[in-house]
GROMACS .gro file of C-alpha atoms in nm:
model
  318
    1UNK     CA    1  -1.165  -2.697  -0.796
    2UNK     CA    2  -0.843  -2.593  -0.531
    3UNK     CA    3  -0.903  -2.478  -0.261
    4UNK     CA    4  -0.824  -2.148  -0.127
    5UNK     CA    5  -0.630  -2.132   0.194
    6UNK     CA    6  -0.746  -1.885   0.428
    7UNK     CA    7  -0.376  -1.816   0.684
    8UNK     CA    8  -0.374  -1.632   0.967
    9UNK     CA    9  -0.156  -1.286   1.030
   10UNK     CA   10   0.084  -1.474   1.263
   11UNK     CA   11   0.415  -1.676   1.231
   12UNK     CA   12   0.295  -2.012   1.100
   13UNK     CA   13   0.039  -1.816   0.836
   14UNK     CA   14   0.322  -1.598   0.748
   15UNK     CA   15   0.553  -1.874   0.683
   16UNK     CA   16   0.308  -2.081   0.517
   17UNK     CA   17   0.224  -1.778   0.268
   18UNK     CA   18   0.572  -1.745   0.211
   19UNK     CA   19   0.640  -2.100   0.120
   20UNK     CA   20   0.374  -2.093  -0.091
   21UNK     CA   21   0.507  -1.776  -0.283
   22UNK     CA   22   0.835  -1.975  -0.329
   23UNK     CA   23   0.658  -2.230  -0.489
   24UNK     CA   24   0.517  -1.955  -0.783
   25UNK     CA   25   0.145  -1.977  -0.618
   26UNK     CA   26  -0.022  -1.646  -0.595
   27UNK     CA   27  -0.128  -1.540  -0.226
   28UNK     CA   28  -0.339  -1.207  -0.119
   29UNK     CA   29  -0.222  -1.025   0.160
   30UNK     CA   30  -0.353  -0.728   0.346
   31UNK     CA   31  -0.213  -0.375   0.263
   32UNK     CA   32  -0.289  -0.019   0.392
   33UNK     CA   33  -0.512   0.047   0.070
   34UNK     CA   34  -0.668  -0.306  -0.033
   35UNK     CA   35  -0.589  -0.658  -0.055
   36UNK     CA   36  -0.296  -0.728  -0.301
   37UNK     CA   37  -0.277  -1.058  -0.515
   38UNK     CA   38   0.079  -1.157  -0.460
   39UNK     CA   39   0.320  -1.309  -0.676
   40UNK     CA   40   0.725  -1.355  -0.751
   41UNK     CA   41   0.810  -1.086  -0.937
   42UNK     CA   42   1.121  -1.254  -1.060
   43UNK     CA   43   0.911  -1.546  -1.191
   44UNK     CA   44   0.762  -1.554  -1.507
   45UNK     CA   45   0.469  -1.834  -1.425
   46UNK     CA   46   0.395  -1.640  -1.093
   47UNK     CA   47   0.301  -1.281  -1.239
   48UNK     CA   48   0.149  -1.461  -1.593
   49UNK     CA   49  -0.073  -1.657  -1.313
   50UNK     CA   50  -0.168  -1.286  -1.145
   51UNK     CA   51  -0.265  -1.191  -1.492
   52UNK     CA   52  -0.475  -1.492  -1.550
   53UNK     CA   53  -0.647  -1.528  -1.194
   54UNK     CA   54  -0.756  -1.136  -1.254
   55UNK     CA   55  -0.841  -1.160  -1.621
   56UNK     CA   56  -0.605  -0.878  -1.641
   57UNK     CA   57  -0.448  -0.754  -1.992
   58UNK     CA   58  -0.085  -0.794  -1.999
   59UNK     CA   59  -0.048  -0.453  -2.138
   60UNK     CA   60  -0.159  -0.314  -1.798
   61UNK     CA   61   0.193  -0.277  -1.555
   62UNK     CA   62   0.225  -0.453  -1.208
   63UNK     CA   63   0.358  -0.258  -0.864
   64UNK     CA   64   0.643  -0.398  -0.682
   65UNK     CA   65   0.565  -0.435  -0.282
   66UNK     CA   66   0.887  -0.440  -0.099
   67UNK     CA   67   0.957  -0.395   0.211
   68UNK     CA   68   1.191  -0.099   0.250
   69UNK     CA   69   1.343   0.179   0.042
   70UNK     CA   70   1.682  -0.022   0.012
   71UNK     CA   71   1.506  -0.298  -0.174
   72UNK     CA   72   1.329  -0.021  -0.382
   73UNK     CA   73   1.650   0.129  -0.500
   74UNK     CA   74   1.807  -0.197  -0.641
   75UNK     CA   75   1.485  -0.169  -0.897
   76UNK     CA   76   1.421   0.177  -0.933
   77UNK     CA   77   1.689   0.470  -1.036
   78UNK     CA   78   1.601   0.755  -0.754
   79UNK     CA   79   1.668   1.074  -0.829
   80UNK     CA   80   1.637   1.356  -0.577
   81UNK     CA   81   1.251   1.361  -0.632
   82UNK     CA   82   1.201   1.007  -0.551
   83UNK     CA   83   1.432   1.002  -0.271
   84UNK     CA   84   1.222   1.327  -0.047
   85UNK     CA   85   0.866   1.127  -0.163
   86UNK     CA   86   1.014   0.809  -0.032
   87UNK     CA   87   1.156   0.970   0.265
   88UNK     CA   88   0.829   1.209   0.335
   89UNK     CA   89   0.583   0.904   0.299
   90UNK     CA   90   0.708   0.565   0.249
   91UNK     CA   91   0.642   0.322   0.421
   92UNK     CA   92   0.280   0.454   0.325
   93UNK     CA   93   0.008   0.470  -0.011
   94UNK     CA   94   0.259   0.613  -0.246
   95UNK     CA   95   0.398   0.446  -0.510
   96UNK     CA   96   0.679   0.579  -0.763
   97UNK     CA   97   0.737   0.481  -1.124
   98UNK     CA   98   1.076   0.524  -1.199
   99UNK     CA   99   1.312   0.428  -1.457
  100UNK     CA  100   1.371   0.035  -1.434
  101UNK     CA  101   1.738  -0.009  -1.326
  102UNK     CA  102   1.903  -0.314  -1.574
  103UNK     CA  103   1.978  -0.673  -1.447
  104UNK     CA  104   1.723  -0.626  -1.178
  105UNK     CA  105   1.643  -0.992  -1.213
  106UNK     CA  106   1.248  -0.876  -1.223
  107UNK     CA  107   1.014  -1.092  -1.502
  108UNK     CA  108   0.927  -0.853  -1.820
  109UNK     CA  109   0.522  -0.891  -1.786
  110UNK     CA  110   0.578  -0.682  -1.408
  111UNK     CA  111   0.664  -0.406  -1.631
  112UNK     CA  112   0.487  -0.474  -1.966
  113UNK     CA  113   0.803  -0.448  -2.116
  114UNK     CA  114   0.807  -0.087  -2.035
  115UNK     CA  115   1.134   0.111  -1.905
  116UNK     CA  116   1.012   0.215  -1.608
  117UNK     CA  117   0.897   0.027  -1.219
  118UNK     CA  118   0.611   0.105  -1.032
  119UNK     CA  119   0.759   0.046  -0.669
  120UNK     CA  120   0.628   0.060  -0.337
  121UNK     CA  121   0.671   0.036   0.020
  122UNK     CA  122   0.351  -0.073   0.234
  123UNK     CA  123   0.278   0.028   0.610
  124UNK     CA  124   0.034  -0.245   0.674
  125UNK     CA  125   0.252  -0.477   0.947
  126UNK     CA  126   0.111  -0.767   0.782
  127UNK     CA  127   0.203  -0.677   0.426
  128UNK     CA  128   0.562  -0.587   0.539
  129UNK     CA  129   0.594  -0.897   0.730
  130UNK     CA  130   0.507  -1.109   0.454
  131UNK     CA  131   0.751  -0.971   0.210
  132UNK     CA  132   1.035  -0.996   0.502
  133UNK     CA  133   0.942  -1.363   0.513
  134UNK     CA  134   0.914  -1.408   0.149
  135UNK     CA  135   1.243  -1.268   0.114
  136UNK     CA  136   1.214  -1.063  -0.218
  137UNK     CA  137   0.955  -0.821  -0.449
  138UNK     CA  138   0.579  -0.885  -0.479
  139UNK     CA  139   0.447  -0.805  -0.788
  140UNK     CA  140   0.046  -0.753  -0.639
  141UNK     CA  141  -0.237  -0.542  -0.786
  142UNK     CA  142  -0.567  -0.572  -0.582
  143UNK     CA  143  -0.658  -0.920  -0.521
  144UNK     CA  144  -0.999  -0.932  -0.709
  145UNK     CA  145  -1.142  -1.046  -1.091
  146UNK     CA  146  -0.998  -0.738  -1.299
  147UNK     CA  147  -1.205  -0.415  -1.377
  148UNK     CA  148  -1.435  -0.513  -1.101
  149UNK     CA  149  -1.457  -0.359  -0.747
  150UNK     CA  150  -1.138  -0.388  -0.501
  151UNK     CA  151  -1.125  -0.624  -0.199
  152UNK     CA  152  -1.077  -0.411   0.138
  153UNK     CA  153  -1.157  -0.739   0.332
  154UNK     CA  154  -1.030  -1.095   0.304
  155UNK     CA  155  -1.364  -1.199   0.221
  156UNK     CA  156  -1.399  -1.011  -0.086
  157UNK     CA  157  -1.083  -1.148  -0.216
  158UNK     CA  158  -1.261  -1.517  -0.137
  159UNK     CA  159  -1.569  -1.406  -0.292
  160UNK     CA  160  -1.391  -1.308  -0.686
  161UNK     CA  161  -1.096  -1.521  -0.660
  162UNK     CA  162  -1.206  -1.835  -0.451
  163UNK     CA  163  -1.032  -2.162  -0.585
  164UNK     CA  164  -0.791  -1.966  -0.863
  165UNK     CA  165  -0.529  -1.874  -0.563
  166UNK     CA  166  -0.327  -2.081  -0.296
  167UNK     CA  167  -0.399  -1.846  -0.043
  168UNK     CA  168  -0.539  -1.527   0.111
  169UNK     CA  169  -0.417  -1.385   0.486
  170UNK     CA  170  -0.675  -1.237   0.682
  171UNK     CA  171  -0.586  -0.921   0.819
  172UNK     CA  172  -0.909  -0.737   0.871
  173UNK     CA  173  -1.026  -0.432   0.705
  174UNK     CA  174  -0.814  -0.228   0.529
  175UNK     CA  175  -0.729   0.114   0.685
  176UNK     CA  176  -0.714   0.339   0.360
  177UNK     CA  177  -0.949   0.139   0.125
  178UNK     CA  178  -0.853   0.293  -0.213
  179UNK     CA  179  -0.548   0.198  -0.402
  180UNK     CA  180  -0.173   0.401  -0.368
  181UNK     CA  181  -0.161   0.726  -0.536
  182UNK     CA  182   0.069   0.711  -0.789
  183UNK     CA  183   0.332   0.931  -0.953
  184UNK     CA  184   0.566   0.939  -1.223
  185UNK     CA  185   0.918   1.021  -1.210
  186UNK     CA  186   1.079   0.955  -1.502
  187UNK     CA  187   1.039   1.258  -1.648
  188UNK     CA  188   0.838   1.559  -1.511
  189UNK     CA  189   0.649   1.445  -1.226
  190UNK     CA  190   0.307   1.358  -1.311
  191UNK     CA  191   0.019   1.246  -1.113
  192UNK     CA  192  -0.047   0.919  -1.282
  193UNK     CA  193  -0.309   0.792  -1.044
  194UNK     CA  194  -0.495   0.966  -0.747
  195UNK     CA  195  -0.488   0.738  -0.404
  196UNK     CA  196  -0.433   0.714  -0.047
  197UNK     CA  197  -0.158   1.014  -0.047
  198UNK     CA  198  -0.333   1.344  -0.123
  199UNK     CA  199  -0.169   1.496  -0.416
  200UNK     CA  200  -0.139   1.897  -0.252
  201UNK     CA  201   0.062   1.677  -0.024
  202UNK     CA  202   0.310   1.523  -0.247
  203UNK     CA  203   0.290   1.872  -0.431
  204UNK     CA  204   0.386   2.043  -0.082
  205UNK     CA  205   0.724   1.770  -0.065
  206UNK     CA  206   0.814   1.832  -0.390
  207UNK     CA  207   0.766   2.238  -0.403
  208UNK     CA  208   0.563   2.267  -0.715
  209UNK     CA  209   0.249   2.145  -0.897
  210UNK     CA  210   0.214   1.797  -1.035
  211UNK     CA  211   0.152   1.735  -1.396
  212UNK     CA  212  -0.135   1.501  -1.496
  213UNK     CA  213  -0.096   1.225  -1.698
  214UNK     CA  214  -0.189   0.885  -1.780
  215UNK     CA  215  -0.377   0.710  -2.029
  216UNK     CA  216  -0.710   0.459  -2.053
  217UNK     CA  217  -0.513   0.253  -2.386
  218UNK     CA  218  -0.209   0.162  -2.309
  219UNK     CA  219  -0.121   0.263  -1.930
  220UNK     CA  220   0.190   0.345  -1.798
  221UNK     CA  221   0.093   0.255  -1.477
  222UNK     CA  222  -0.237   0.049  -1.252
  223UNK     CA  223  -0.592   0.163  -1.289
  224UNK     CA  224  -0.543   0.388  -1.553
  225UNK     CA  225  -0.824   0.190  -1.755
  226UNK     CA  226  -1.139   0.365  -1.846
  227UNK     CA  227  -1.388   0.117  -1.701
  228UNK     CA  228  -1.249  -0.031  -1.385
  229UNK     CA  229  -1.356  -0.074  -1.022
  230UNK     CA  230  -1.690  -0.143  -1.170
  231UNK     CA  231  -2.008  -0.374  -0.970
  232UNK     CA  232  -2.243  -0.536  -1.092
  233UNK     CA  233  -2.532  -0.297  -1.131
  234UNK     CA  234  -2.492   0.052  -1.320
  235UNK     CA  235  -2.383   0.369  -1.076
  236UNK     CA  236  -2.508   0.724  -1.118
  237UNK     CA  237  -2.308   0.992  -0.968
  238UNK     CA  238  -2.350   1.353  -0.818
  239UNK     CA  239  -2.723   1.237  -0.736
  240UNK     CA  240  -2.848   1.470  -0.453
  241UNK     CA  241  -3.146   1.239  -0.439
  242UNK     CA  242  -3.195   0.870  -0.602
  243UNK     CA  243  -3.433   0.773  -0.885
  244UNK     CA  244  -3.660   0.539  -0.788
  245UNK     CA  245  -3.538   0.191  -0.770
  246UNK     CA  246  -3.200   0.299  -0.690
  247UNK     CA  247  -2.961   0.194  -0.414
  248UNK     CA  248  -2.860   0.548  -0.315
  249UNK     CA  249  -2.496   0.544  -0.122
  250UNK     CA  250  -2.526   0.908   0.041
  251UNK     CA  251  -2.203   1.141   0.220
  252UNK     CA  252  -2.248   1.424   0.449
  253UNK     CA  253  -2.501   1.585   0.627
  254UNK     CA  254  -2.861   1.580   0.423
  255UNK     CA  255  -2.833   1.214   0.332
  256UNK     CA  256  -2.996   1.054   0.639
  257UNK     CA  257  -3.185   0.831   0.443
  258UNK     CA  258  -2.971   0.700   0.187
  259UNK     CA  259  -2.941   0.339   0.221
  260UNK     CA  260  -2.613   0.367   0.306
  261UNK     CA  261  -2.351   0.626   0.392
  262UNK     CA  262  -1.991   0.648   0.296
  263UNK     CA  263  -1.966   0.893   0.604
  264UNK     CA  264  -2.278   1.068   0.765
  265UNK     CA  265  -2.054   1.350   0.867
  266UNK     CA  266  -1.851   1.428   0.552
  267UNK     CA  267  -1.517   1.259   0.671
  268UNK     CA  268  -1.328   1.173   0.342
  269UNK     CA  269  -1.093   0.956   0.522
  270UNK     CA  270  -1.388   0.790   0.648
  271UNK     CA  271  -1.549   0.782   0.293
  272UNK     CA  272  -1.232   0.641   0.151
  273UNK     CA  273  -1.240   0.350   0.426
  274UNK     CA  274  -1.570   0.254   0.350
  275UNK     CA  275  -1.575   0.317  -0.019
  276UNK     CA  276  -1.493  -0.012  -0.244
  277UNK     CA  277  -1.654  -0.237   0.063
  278UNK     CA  278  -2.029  -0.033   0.024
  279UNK     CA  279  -2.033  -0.028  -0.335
  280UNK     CA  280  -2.016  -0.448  -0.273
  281UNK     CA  281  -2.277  -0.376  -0.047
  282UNK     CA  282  -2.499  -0.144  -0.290
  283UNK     CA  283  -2.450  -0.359  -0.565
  284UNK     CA  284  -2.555  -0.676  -0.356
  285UNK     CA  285  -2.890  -0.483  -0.219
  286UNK     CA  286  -2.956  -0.342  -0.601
  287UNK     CA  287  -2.955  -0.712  -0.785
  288UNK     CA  288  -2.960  -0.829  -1.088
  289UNK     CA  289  -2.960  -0.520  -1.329
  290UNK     CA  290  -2.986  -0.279  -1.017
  291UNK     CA  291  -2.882   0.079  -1.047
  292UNK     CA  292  -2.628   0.256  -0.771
  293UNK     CA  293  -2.665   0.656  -0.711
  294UNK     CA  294  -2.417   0.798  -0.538
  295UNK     CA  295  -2.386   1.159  -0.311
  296UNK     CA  296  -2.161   1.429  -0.467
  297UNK     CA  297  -1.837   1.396  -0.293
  298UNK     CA  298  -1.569   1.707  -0.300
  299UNK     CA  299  -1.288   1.705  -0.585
  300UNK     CA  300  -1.009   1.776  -0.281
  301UNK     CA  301  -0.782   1.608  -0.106
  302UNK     CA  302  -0.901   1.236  -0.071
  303UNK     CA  303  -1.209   1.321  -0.241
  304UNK     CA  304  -1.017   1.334  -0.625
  305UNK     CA  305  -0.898   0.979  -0.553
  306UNK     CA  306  -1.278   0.809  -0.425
  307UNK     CA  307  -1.421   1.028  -0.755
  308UNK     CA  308  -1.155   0.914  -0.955
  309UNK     CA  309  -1.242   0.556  -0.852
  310UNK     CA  310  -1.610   0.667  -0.916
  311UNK     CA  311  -1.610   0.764  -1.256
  312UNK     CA  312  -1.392   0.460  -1.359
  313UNK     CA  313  -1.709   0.266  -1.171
  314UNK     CA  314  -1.918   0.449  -1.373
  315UNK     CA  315  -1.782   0.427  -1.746
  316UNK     CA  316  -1.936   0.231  -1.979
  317UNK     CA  317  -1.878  -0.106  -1.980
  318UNK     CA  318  -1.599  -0.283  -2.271
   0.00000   0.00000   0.00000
């Protein structure tokens, strides 16, 4: 089996990632939100490899990393909308589909053959160094087996992709620890994907409420899928107390002796840090046809992006 190359977040890493992306290998990097698994965009073998490392259907569109707005707008048509977004959080967990500009150069199974881009700009300094290096877009969802729980640490991307990349950079934890929020723009602007951006804050930029939209059979955009995000053992949700035999994963005050705690004092920034890397945890400590309960956590703010990611855990298997 290949190896893996683990590459450190300095100079020679950097440059060795990047040579390796040249070459049409895939190669995880750290972002803001979770480890992406990063390919060419422009490269037909690269982003069929992402969807064949993952296990990923090809109906299911890839975001373009790049490293500033400029780069973005050679892809993407902005409008006004996408322009104050970009402006109000970019570099940042945000990312914008917009209508796909022609002759971008970009390889038809980024998009799915759809009109439209998912584009974004990460803050992570390693991420953003990386594409500088590379030199052009990323196509790179999160850097794990697909459908199953995102990597928020280098070692989770080793532990569901180990020997089916070239590489992974180890940057540390990730920050956020759920995926971008995402929004469409090519119509009415619709909220096609809760994340790391709360969406009363993108409604605040943009002066009005967000439609919703998406949809679990043919997606317009990442983790729209019904099932996704999903461990090993079966998760239970909104459970004040757990069943016996189940891992219980508590928030907030009156969970003191949950097995484990997404954030003992209700922090949902907290909750969203810790969110993807204890339901590894859970899923380890429930075994072999284990069962996960997991602490009601508020529909607001952060909270409608870690539920989101929750119920998707939750669905029934395909």
């Amino acid at each position: 089996m290949p190896v893996t190359e683990t590459l450190r977040p300095d100079e020679a890493g950097l440059s060795r990632a990047a040579d390796l992306l040249r070459a049409g290998e895939l190669v995880a990097f750290p972002t803001e939100t979770v480890y992406g698994l990063g390919g060419d965009a422009r490269s037909d073998l690269a982003v069929a490899r992402i969807y064949e490392a993952k296990g990923r259907p090809r109906f299911n569109p890839l975001i373009v990393h790049l490293p500033d707005v400029d780069a973005a707008r050679v892809l993407g048509d902005f409008d006004q909308r996408a322009e104050r977004l970009a402006l109000a959080f970019w570099p940042g967990p945000l990312t914008l589909v917009l209508p796909l500009r022609p002759d971008t150069g970009l390889s038809p199974y980024v998009t799915a053959e759809l009109p439209t881009v998912a584009l974004r700009v990460p803050a992570h300094p390693v991420a953003s160094a990386l594409l500088r290096a590379f030199g052009g877009p990323l196509a790179a969802p999160s850097a794990n087996p697909s459908g199953r729980v995102s990597p928020t640490r280098a070692a989770h991307v080793i532990e569901g992709l180990d020997g089916r990349i070239a590489g992974v950079v180890d940057g540390g934890a990730c920050a956020v620890g759920v995926e971008s929020t995402i929004i469409g723009l090519d119509g009415p602007a619709v909220l096609l994907r809760p994340g790391g951006v709360p969406a009363e804050a993108i409604e605040a930029v943009l002066g009005h409420p967000l439609q919703q939209g998406g949809s679990t059979v043919k997606p317009t955009a990442p983790g729209q899928l019904a099932s996704h995000y999903a461990p090993g053992a079966a998760v239970r949700l909104t459970a004040s107390r757990p069943e016996p035999g189940e891992v219980w994963i508590g928030f907030g005050p009156g969970c003191e002796d949950a097995d484990l705690s997404l954030s003992a004092t209700g922090d949902l920034v907290e909750a969203a840090a810790n969110l993807f890397h204890l339901l590894r945890e859970a899923d380890r400590l429930a075994g072999p046809d284990g069962r996960i309960a997991i602490a009601p956590i508020p529909e607001a703010g952060l909270g409608r992006a870690i539920n989101d990611r929750l119920r998707r855990a939750a669905a029934p298997r395909p």
